[in-house]
Amino acid sequence: MTIVATGSKGFIGGHLVSALKKKSVAVRELDKTRHDVFRPETMSDLMKGADVVVHLLGANRDSDATLLRTNTLGTVGVLQAMASYAPNAKLIFASSFQVYWENSFYGLTKHLAEEAIEYFVRTTPLRAHILRISNIYGPGGKPFYNSVIATFAHLVREGKPLRVTGDGEQRRDYIFVEDVVAAIEKAIYNTEGERLEYFDICSGVGTTLSEIIGIMERINGKKIKKQYEPLTAAQVEYEPRTGSYAKRMLGWEPTVTLEEGIRRTLAYET
């Protein structure tokens, strides 16, 4: 099987490529010095003969224009390259739980990318698995970028107080990066289901910021200084999701507990 990965140097991509290489699985990686997702013709050598394309390249925290260009139009470019040079390939797309939020522009860009995927699946032989991933965290996550757990872990290591917006009772679903990689691997080799499938990749458990801080305090054996600040935007309500379809169709479910994941994140040396 020939596997292509975009965003292989990013948080998820780095863990995925490492996991596949440990299993002696060869991965073609998008090289930004040669491949441009906005110019599909530059990806001909990358895509030719590909069986699966794992599209992880994206922007998380940037201007709205950059988010739209990278997450939506970049995905369109990858789809165009696949349609031209690997028309029978399957796309694994890293989407986000934020597609369920009404007030997330990042979520909107992912939702528009999903609609583009739907169009290409409908009009070409391409197939796709769309993975809607909850709040991902783990070793190697960038503080102030990838997740609040990465940010808190960085501040704890630096001995600095945690800045908590609101009352700390915001509840989210957190999923460890190795569990996400395992879901992607399952999706790569899955041959069941329809040509277009959607999967929620999540723990199925909502956890508050206060509970995360409590876990970190328990691991460290001491209290952590906190600074509470007012919310700057409307709080997003937690909507529980189970990931049951991923379990049934992919044979996947998370295996790393939140406490173990946070312990490993705190122990990671940047």
Tab-separated table of N, CA and C in Angstrom, residues 36-192:
chain	number	residue	atom	x	y	z
A	36	ASP	N	3.029	22.259	-3.605
A	36	ASP	CA	2.188	23.398	-3.206
A	36	ASP	C	0.734	22.964	-3.312
A	37	VAL	N	0.026	22.924	-2.178
A	37	VAL	CA	-1.362	22.443	-2.201
A	37	VAL	C	-2.270	23.365	-3.005
A	38	PHE	N	-1.814	24.585	-3.288
A	38	PHE	CA	-2.624	25.499	-4.093
A	38	PHE	C	-2.307	25.385	-5.583
A	39	ARG	N	-1.360	24.522	-5.906
A	39	ARG	CA	-1.014	24.234	-7.308
A	39	ARG	C	-0.958	22.719	-7.463
A	40	PRO	N	-2.097	22.099	-7.733
A	40	PRO	CA	-2.185	20.634	-7.752
A	40	PRO	C	-1.168	19.954	-8.661
A	41	GLU	N	-0.782	20.616	-9.753
A	41	GLU	CA	0.161	19.996	-10.680
A	41	GLU	C	1.525	19.739	-10.039
A	42	THR	N	1.870	20.482	-8.988
A	42	THR	CA	3.162	20.272	-8.327
A	42	THR	C	3.164	18.997	-7.481
A	43	MET	N	1.992	18.393	-7.264
A	43	MET	CA	1.897	17.192	-6.430
A	43	MET	C	1.766	15.913	-7.245
A	44	SER	N	2.035	15.981	-8.541
A	44	SER	CA	1.857	14.805	-9.392
A	44	SER	C	2.730	13.640	-8.933
A	45	ASP	N	4.016	13.906	-8.633
A	45	ASP	CA	4.908	12.825	-8.206
A	45	ASP	C	4.509	12.288	-6.837
A	46	LEU	N	3.954	13.132	-6.001
A	46	LEU	CA	3.522	12.727	-4.672
A	46	LEU	C	2.318	11.804	-4.734
A	47	MET	N	1.389	12.096	-5.631
A	47	MET	CA	0.110	11.402	-5.666
A	47	MET	C	0.071	10.163	-6.552
A	48	LYS	N	0.886	10.127	-7.598
A	48	LYS	CA	0.799	9.007	-8.553
A	48	LYS	C	1.011	7.673	-7.853
A	49	GLY	N	0.038	6.774	-8.029
A	49	GLY	CA	0.120	5.449	-7.434
A	49	GLY	C	-0.316	5.370	-5.984
A	50	ALA	N	-0.768	6.478	-5.423
A	50	ALA	CA	-1.167	6.481	-4.014
A	50	ALA	C	-2.465	5.701	-3.815
A	51	ASP	N	-2.511	4.938	-2.744
A	51	ASP	CA	-3.733	4.232	-2.355
A	51	ASP	C	-4.523	5.018	-1.318
A	52	VAL	N	-3.789	5.679	-0.416
A	52	VAL	CA	-4.412	6.457	0.657
A	52	VAL	C	-3.659	7.765	0.822
A	53	VAL	N	-4.410	8.854	0.972
A	53	VAL	CA	-3.820	10.158	1.273
A	53	VAL	C	-4.359	10.607	2.626
A	54	VAL	N	-3.468	10.790	3.583
A	54	VAL	CA	-3.847	11.278	4.908
A	54	VAL	C	-3.581	12.780	4.922
A	55	HIS	N	-4.654	13.557	4.917
A	55	HIS	CA	-4.510	15.018	4.809
A	55	HIS	C	-4.596	15.644	6.195
A	56	LEU	N	-3.431	16.033	6.711
A	56	LEU	CA	-3.323	16.616	8.045
A	56	LEU	C	-2.900	18.071	8.016
A	57	LEU	N	-2.458	18.540	6.861
A	57	LEU	CA	-1.958	19.914	6.752
A	57	LEU	C	-3.094	20.899	7.021
A	58	GLY	N	-2.846	21.842	7.906
A	58	GLY	CA	-3.881	22.822	8.213
A	58	GLY	C	-3.351	23.911	9.121
A	59	ALA	N	-4.180	24.920	9.338
A	59	ALA	CA	-3.851	26.016	10.252
A	59	ALA	C	-4.860	26.004	11.383
A	60	ASN	N	-4.393	26.327	12.568
A	60	ASN	CA	-5.240	26.263	13.756
A	60	ASN	C	-5.547	27.649	14.299
A	61	ARG	N	-4.519	28.404	14.622
A	61	ARG	CA	-4.690	29.749	15.170
A	61	ARG	C	-4.006	30.739	14.234
A	62	ASP	N	-4.794	31.463	13.471
A	62	ASP	CA	-4.257	32.434	12.517
A	62	ASP	C	-5.395	33.366	12.123
A	63	SER	N	-5.131	34.232	11.166
A	63	SER	CA	-6.186	35.121	10.686
A	63	SER	C	-7.260	34.295	9.993
A	64	ASP	N	-8.469	34.846	9.941
A	64	ASP	CA	-9.558	34.133	9.272
A	64	ASP	C	-9.206	33.828	7.823
A	65	ALA	N	-8.553	34.776	7.152
A	65	ALA	CA	-8.195	34.575	5.752
A	65	ALA	C	-7.236	33.396	5.599
A	66	THR	N	-6.244	33.298	6.505
A	66	THR	CA	-5.284	32.195	6.435
A	66	THR	C	-5.948	30.868	6.762
A	67	LEU	N	-6.835	30.863	7.751
A	67	LEU	CA	-7.562	29.642	8.085
A	67	LEU	C	-8.369	29.147	6.897
A	68	LEU	N	-9.082	30.053	6.252
A	68	LEU	CA	-9.910	29.677	5.106
A	68	LEU	C	-9.052	29.174	3.955
A	69	ARG	N	-7.979	29.905	3.674
A	69	ARG	CA	-7.112	29.526	2.550
A	69	ARG	C	-6.462	28.162	2.803
A	70	THR	N	-5.917	27.973	3.991
A	70	THR	CA	-5.183	26.742	4.279
A	70	THR	C	-6.110	25.547	4.450
A	71	ASN	N	-7.118	25.704	5.303
A	71	ASN	CA	-7.950	24.553	5.661
A	71	ASN	C	-8.957	24.172	4.584
A	72	THR	N	-9.498	25.166	3.905
A	72	THR	CA	-10.524	24.872	2.898
A	72	THR	C	-9.924	24.780	1.498
A	73	LEU	N	-9.289	25.860	1.053
A	73	LEU	CA	-8.746	25.844	-0.310
A	73	LEU	C	-7.570	24.879	-0.431
A	74	GLY	N	-6.787	24.731	0.647
A	74	GLY	CA	-5.709	23.746	0.621
A	74	GLY	C	-6.242	22.337	0.444
A	75	THR	N	-7.365	22.044	1.097
A	75	THR	CA	-7.998	20.728	0.937
A	75	THR	C	-8.511	20.542	-0.483
A	76	VAL	N	-9.070	21.589	-1.054
A	76	VAL	CA	-9.527	21.512	-2.454
A	76	VAL	C	-8.352	21.190	-3.365
A	77	GLY	N	-7.194	21.814	-3.124
A	77	GLY	CA	-6.016	21.529	-3.936
A	77	GLY	C	-5.581	20.082	-3.834
A	78	VAL	N	-5.614	19.535	-2.624
A	78	VAL	CA	-5.267	18.119	-2.433
A	78	VAL	C	-6.262	17.225	-3.165
A	79	LEU	N	-7.532	17.551	-3.090
A	79	LEU	CA	-8.557	16.776	-3.789
A	79	LEU	C	-8.370	16.831	-5.298
A	80	GLN	N	-8.034	18.000	-5.821
A	80	GLN	CA	-7.796	18.131	-7.258
A	80	GLN	C	-6.599	17.295	-7.687
A	81	ALA	N	-5.549	17.297	-6.873
A	81	ALA	CA	-4.366	16.491	-7.195
A	81	ALA	C	-4.702	15.010	-7.154
A	82	MET	N	-5.476	14.590	-6.171
A	82	MET	CA	-5.892	13.190	-6.092
A	82	MET	C	-6.734	12.805	-7.298
A	83	ALA	N	-7.690	13.654	-7.659
A	83	ALA	CA	-8.563	13.361	-8.794
A	83	ALA	C	-7.773	13.227	-10.086
A	84	SER	N	-6.697	13.994	-10.210
A	84	SER	CA	-5.895	13.979	-11.438
A	84	SER	C	-4.887	12.842	-11.464
A	85	TYR	N	-4.256	12.549	-10.323
A	85	TYR	CA	-3.107	11.639	-10.320
A	85	TYR	C	-3.315	10.362	-9.502
A	86	ALA	N	-4.358	10.312	-8.673
A	86	ALA	CA	-4.654	9.105	-7.890
A	86	ALA	C	-6.166	8.979	-7.763
A	87	PRO	N	-6.871	8.829	-8.894
A	87	PRO	CA	-8.336	8.934	-8.891
A	87	PRO	C	-9.064	7.855	-8.104
A	88	ASN	N	-8.400	6.750	-7.799
A	88	ASN	CA	-9.056	5.674	-7.053
A	88	ASN	C	-8.602	5.605	-5.606
A	89	ALA	N	-7.903	6.623	-5.164
A	89	ALA	CA	-7.367	6.631	-3.798
A	89	ALA	C	-8.442	6.992	-2.781
A	90	LYS	N	-8.099	6.751	-1.521
A	90	LYS	CA	-8.980	7.118	-0.408
A	90	LYS	C	-8.329	8.244	0.379
A	91	LEU	N	-9.138	9.247	0.739
A	91	LEU	CA	-8.671	10.353	1.561
A	91	LEU	C	-9.046	10.113	3.022
A	92	ILE	N	-8.071	10.297	3.922
A	92	ILE	CA	-8.347	10.363	5.353
A	92	ILE	C	-8.168	11.822	5.746
A	93	PHE	N	-9.238	12.467	6.160
A	93	PHE	CA	-9.194	13.905	6.443
A	93	PHE	C	-9.346	14.166	7.929
A	94	ALA	N	-8.387	14.919	8.487
A	94	ALA	CA	-8.448	15.295	9.897
A	94	ALA	C	-9.317	16.532	10.048
A	95	SER	N	-10.584	16.312	10.391
A	95	SER	CA	-11.493	17.421	10.663
A	95	SER	C	-11.503	17.673	12.168
A	96	SER	N	-12.514	18.356	12.644
A	96	SER	CA	-12.511	18.801	14.037
A	96	SER	C	-13.912	18.792	14.627
A	97	PHE	N	-13.977	18.607	15.953
A	97	PHE	CA	-15.239	18.752	16.662
A	97	PHE	C	-15.811	20.155	16.507
A	98	GLN	N	-14.960	21.108	16.133
A	98	GLN	CA	-15.450	22.480	16.029
A	98	GLN	C	-16.410	22.675	14.859
A	99	VAL	N	-16.556	21.677	13.993
A	99	VAL	CA	-17.599	21.774	12.961
A	99	VAL	C	-18.983	21.781	13.603
A	100	TYR	N	-19.086	21.324	14.845
A	100	TYR	CA	-20.361	21.309	15.548
A	100	TYR	C	-20.650	22.635	16.255
A	101	TRP	N	-19.655	23.542	16.288
A	101	TRP	CA	-19.832	24.818	16.971
A	101	TRP	C	-20.377	25.869	16.010
A	102	GLU	N	-21.284	26.689	16.488
A	102	GLU	CA	-21.857	27.737	15.638
A	102	GLU	C	-20.978	28.982	15.558
A	103	ASN	N	-20.108	29.176	16.535
A	103	ASN	CA	-19.343	30.423	16.598
A	103	ASN	C	-17.839	30.214	16.416
A	104	SER	N	-17.458	29.176	15.674
A	104	SER	CA	-16.045	28.903	15.431
A	104	SER	C	-15.740	29.073	13.947
A	105	PHE	N	-14.948	30.082	13.611
A	105	PHE	CA	-14.575	30.252	12.203
A	105	PHE	C	-13.664	29.107	11.760
A	106	TYR	N	-12.783	28.665	12.658
A	106	TYR	CA	-11.954	27.494	12.352
A	106	TYR	C	-12.848	26.304	12.007
A	107	GLY	N	-13.895	26.092	12.815
A	107	GLY	CA	-14.826	25.005	12.535
A	107	GLY	C	-15.513	25.172	11.198
A	108	LEU	N	-15.822	26.426	10.842
A	108	LEU	CA	-16.437	26.694	9.540
A	108	LEU	C	-15.510	26.285	8.409
A	109	THR	N	-14.212	26.594	8.537
A	109	THR	CA	-13.278	26.240	7.455
A	109	THR	C	-13.163	24.734	7.298
A	110	LYS	N	-13.249	24.003	8.409
A	110	LYS	CA	-13.219	22.542	8.336
A	110	LYS	C	-14.520	22.005	7.730
A	111	HIS	N	-15.636	22.642	8.092
A	111	HIS	CA	-16.929	22.225	7.535
A	111	HIS	C	-16.963	22.448	6.020
A	112	LEU	N	-16.440	23.580	5.563
A	112	LEU	CA	-16.391	23.841	4.123
A	112	LEU	C	-15.478	22.848	3.415
A	113	ALA	N	-14.378	22.467	4.087
A	113	ALA	CA	-13.503	21.444	3.515
A	113	ALA	C	-14.252	20.121	3.399
A	114	GLU	N	-15.052	19.789	4.400
A	114	GLU	CA	-15.852	18.566	4.342
A	114	GLU	C	-16.828	18.612	3.165
A	115	GLU	N	-17.428	19.772	2.921
A	115	GLU	CA	-18.355	19.890	1.796
A	115	GLU	C	-17.624	19.706	0.468
A	116	ALA	N	-16.401	20.208	0.388
A	116	ALA	CA	-15.603	19.997	-0.827
A	116	ALA	C	-15.313	18.508	-1.021
A	117	ILE	N	-15.004	17.826	0.075
A	117	ILE	CA	-14.768	16.380	-0.008
A	117	ILE	C	-16.019	15.660	-0.489
A	118	GLU	N	-17.163	16.042	0.075
A	118	GLU	CA	-18.433	15.442	-0.358
A	118	GLU	C	-18.628	15.613	-1.860
A	119	TYR	N	-18.317	16.805	-2.372
A	119	TYR	CA	-18.467	17.077	-3.804
A	119	TYR	C	-17.567	16.161	-4.628
A	120	PHE	N	-16.316	16.018	-4.244
A	120	PHE	CA	-15.383	15.199	-5.025
A	120	PHE	C	-15.738	13.717	-4.951
A	121	VAL	N	-16.220	13.265	-3.794
A	121	VAL	CA	-16.655	11.869	-3.697
A	121	VAL	C	-17.855	11.628	-4.600
A	122	ARG	N	-18.717	12.635	-4.698
A	122	ARG	CA	-19.928	12.515	-5.516
A	122	ARG	C	-19.612	12.561	-7.012
A	123	THR	N	-18.568	13.277	-7.397
A	123	THR	CA	-18.324	13.534	-8.821
A	123	THR	C	-17.099	12.813	-9.379
A	124	THR	N	-16.341	12.119	-8.529
A	124	THR	CA	-15.157	11.376	-8.977
A	124	THR	C	-15.162	10.011	-8.291
A	125	PRO	N	-14.231	9.122	-8.640
A	125	PRO	CA	-14.171	7.814	-7.962
A	125	PRO	C	-13.563	7.853	-6.566
A	126	LEU	N	-13.123	9.012	-6.104
A	126	LEU	CA	-12.472	9.113	-4.799
A	126	LEU	C	-13.381	8.637	-3.668
A	127	ARG	N	-12.742	8.109	-2.635
A	127	ARG	CA	-13.432	7.727	-1.398
A	127	ARG	C	-12.849	8.555	-0.260
A	128	ALA	N	-13.550	8.638	0.862
A	128	ALA	CA	-13.046	9.457	1.968
A	128	ALA	C	-13.568	8.984	3.313
A	129	HIS	N	-12.693	9.051	4.302
A	129	HIS	CA	-13.053	8.913	5.712
A	129	HIS	C	-12.763	10.264	6.362
A	130	ILE	N	-13.788	10.890	6.901
A	130	ILE	CA	-13.627	12.167	7.592
A	130	ILE	C	-13.626	11.900	9.095
A	131	LEU	N	-12.530	12.252	9.751
A	131	LEU	CA	-12.388	12.032	11.185
A	131	LEU	C	-12.572	13.363	11.913
A	132	ARG	N	-13.663	13.480	12.634
A	132	ARG	CA	-13.921	14.687	13.425
A	132	ARG	C	-13.322	14.469	14.810
A	133	ILE	N	-12.184	15.120	15.039
A	133	ILE	CA	-11.368	14.848	16.221
A	133	ILE	C	-11.680	15.861	17.319
A	134	SER	N	-11.820	15.356	18.548
A	134	SER	CA	-12.070	16.251	19.683
A	134	SER	C	-10.760	16.938	20.081
A	135	ASN	N	-10.693	17.491	21.280
A	135	ASN	CA	-9.509	18.253	21.709
A	135	ASN	C	-8.323	17.311	21.896
A	136	ILE	N	-7.387	17.388	20.975
A	136	ILE	CA	-6.255	16.470	20.972
A	136	ILE	C	-5.102	17.055	21.778
A	137	TYR	N	-4.416	16.187	22.497
A	137	TYR	CA	-3.289	16.633	23.319
A	137	TYR	C	-2.268	15.512	23.395
A	138	GLY	N	-1.092	15.838	23.934
A	138	GLY	CA	-0.077	14.813	24.131
A	138	GLY	C	1.318	15.374	23.969
A	139	PRO	N	2.349	14.535	24.136
A	139	PRO	CA	3.734	14.979	24.000
A	139	PRO	C	3.993	15.607	22.636
A	140	GLY	N	4.663	16.745	22.636
A	140	GLY	CA	4.970	17.428	21.381
A	140	GLY	C	3.958	18.472	20.974
A	141	GLY	N	2.840	18.568	21.697
A	141	GLY	CA	1.861	19.601	21.391
A	141	GLY	C	2.415	20.979	21.708
A	142	LYS	N	2.137	21.936	20.849
A	142	LYS	CA	2.659	23.290	21.038
A	142	LYS	C	1.813	24.049	22.058
A	143	PRO	N	2.447	24.601	23.098
A	143	PRO	CA	1.683	25.437	24.032
A	143	PRO	C	1.152	26.680	23.335
A	144	PHE	N	-0.023	27.125	23.758
A	144	PHE	CA	-0.696	28.300	23.201
A	144	PHE	C	-1.088	28.094	21.730
A	145	TYR	N	-1.093	26.839	21.279
A	145	TYR	CA	-1.470	26.564	19.889
A	145	TYR	C	-2.295	25.289	19.770
A	146	ASN	N	-1.731	24.142	20.160
A	146	ASN	CA	-2.410	22.876	19.913
A	146	ASN	C	-3.537	22.578	20.902
A	147	SER	N	-3.301	22.824	22.191
A	147	SER	CA	-4.347	22.479	23.167
A	147	SER	C	-4.100	23.178	24.484
A	148	VAL	N	-5.155	23.293	25.276
A	148	VAL	CA	-5.023	23.895	26.600
A	148	VAL	C	-4.164	23.018	27.500
A	149	ILE	N	-4.190	21.708	27.288
A	149	ILE	CA	-3.356	20.828	28.108
A	149	ILE	C	-1.882	21.071	27.800
A	150	ALA	N	-1.543	21.269	26.534
A	150	ALA	CA	-0.161	21.598	26.173
A	150	ALA	C	0.264	22.910	26.828
A	151	THR	N	-0.638	23.894	26.826
A	151	THR	CA	-0.341	25.192	27.438
A	151	THR	C	-0.158	25.055	28.939
A	152	PHE	N	-1.083	24.357	29.602
A	152	PHE	CA	-0.980	24.170	31.049
A	152	PHE	C	0.294	23.405	31.417
A	153	ALA	N	0.623	22.358	30.643
A	153	ALA	CA	1.817	21.566	30.928
A	153	ALA	C	3.075	22.422	30.813
A	154	HIS	N	3.114	23.269	29.798
A	154	HIS	CA	4.252	24.170	29.608
A	154	HIS	C	4.385	25.124	30.797
A	155	LEU	N	3.280	25.713	31.226
A	155	LEU	CA	3.317	26.664	32.337
A	155	LEU	C	3.701	25.974	33.648
A	156	VAL	N	3.224	24.755	33.843
A	156	VAL	CA	3.585	24.002	35.048
A	156	VAL	C	5.088	23.728	35.061
A	157	ARG	N	5.627	23.301	33.920
A	157	ARG	CA	7.070	23.038	33.848
A	157	ARG	C	7.885	24.302	34.099
A	158	GLU	N	7.337	25.449	33.671
A	158	GLU	CA	8.036	26.727	33.851
A	158	GLU	C	7.809	27.318	35.247
A	159	GLY	N	6.934	26.691	36.027
A	159	GLY	CA	6.637	27.209	37.358
A	159	GLY	C	5.822	28.480	37.341
A	160	LYS	N	5.058	28.670	36.266
A	160	LYS	CA	4.262	29.885	36.106
A	160	LYS	C	2.790	29.586	36.391
A	161	PRO	N	2.020	30.587	36.826
A	161	PRO	CA	0.596	30.346	37.105
A	161	PRO	C	-0.195	30.041	35.837
A	162	LEU	N	-1.244	29.254	35.995
A	162	LEU	CA	-2.119	28.923	34.873
A	162	LEU	C	-3.148	30.030	34.695
A	163	ARG	N	-3.307	30.495	33.476
A	163	ARG	CA	-4.313	31.508	33.181
A	163	ARG	C	-5.588	30.799	32.733
A	164	VAL	N	-6.626	30.949	33.522
A	164	VAL	CA	-7.888	30.253	33.272
A	164	VAL	C	-8.949	31.288	32.923
A	165	THR	N	-9.496	31.196	31.728
A	165	THR	CA	-10.581	32.099	31.353
A	165	THR	C	-11.906	31.527	31.857
A	166	GLY	N	-12.722	32.389	32.461
A	166	GLY	CA	-13.980	31.929	33.020
A	166	GLY	C	-13.774	31.289	34.385
A	167	ASP	N	-14.724	30.435	34.766
A	167	ASP	CA	-14.680	29.832	36.098
A	167	ASP	C	-14.005	28.464	36.125
A	168	GLY	N	-13.504	28.021	34.971
A	168	GLY	CA	-12.828	26.729	34.918
A	168	GLY	C	-13.756	25.547	34.756
A	169	GLU	N	-15.056	25.819	34.602
A	169	GLU	CA	-16.019	24.723	34.492
A	169	GLU	C	-16.384	24.400	33.039
A	170	GLN	N	-15.655	25.019	32.091
A	170	GLN	CA	-15.870	24.677	30.689
A	170	GLN	C	-15.529	23.197	30.472
A	171	ARG	N	-16.419	22.485	29.841
A	171	ARG	CA	-16.255	21.041	29.689
A	171	ARG	C	-15.979	20.698	28.227
A	172	ARG	N	-14.939	19.886	28.000
A	172	ARG	CA	-14.579	19.453	26.654
A	172	ARG	C	-14.210	17.967	26.676
A	173	ASP	N	-14.168	17.393	25.486
A	173	ASP	CA	-13.710	16.014	25.320
A	173	ASP	C	-12.248	16.055	24.883
A	174	TYR	N	-11.370	15.367	25.634
A	174	TYR	CA	-9.938	15.369	25.337
A	174	TYR	C	-9.500	13.976	24.891
A	175	ILE	N	-8.684	13.939	23.832
A	175	ILE	CA	-8.240	12.662	23.275
A	175	ILE	C	-6.724	12.691	23.083
A	176	PHE	N	-6.055	11.632	23.513
A	176	PHE	CA	-4.599	11.553	23.464
A	176	PHE	C	-4.129	11.318	22.033
A	177	VAL	N	-3.012	11.925	21.663
A	177	VAL	CA	-2.549	11.900	20.278
A	177	VAL	C	-2.297	10.476	19.778
A	178	GLU	N	-1.806	9.589	20.624
A	178	GLU	CA	-1.556	8.214	20.171
A	178	GLU	C	-2.864	7.492	19.848
A	179	ASP	N	-3.928	7.828	20.560
A	179	ASP	CA	-5.229	7.238	20.238
A	179	ASP	C	-5.734	7.763	18.893
A	180	VAL	N	-5.470	9.032	18.593
A	180	VAL	CA	-5.849	9.592	17.297
A	180	VAL	C	-5.074	8.907	16.182
A	181	VAL	N	-3.785	8.706	16.384
A	181	VAL	CA	-2.961	8.012	15.391
A	181	VAL	C	-3.484	6.602	15.153
A	182	ALA	N	-3.879	5.925	16.224
A	182	ALA	CA	-4.437	4.578	16.074
A	182	ALA	C	-5.717	4.606	15.246
A	183	ALA	N	-6.547	5.646	15.433
A	183	ALA	CA	-7.772	5.781	14.636
A	183	ALA	C	-7.437	5.998	13.162
A	184	ILE	N	-6.437	6.824	12.891
A	184	ILE	CA	-6.031	7.071	11.499
A	184	ILE	C	-5.535	5.776	10.862
A	185	GLU	N	-4.738	5.014	11.609
A	185	GLU	CA	-4.243	3.738	11.079
A	185	GLU	C	-5.397	2.790	10.771
A	186	LYS	N	-6.383	2.734	11.652
A	186	LYS	CA	-7.551	1.886	11.404
A	186	LYS	C	-8.279	2.347	10.137
A	187	ALA	N	-8.378	3.677	9.976
A	187	ALA	CA	-9.064	4.219	8.804
A	187	ALA	C	-8.292	3.915	7.521
A	188	ILE	N	-6.984	3.951	7.585
A	188	ILE	CA	-6.163	3.660	6.409
A	188	ILE	C	-6.489	2.284	5.848
A	189	TYR	N	-6.612	1.313	6.731
A	189	TYR	CA	-6.769	-0.071	6.277
A	189	TYR	C	-8.226	-0.533	6.235
A	190	ASN	N	-9.147	0.329	6.624
A	190	ASN	CA	-10.556	-0.057	6.615
A	190	ASN	C	-11.099	-0.170	5.184
A	191	THR	N	-11.796	-1.245	4.915
A	191	THR	CA	-12.398	-1.450	3.589
A	191	THR	C	-13.926	-1.547	3.672
A	192	GLU	N	-14.468	-1.334	4.854
A	192	GLU	CA	-15.912	-1.447	5.049
A	192	GLU	C	-16.589	-0.084	4.873
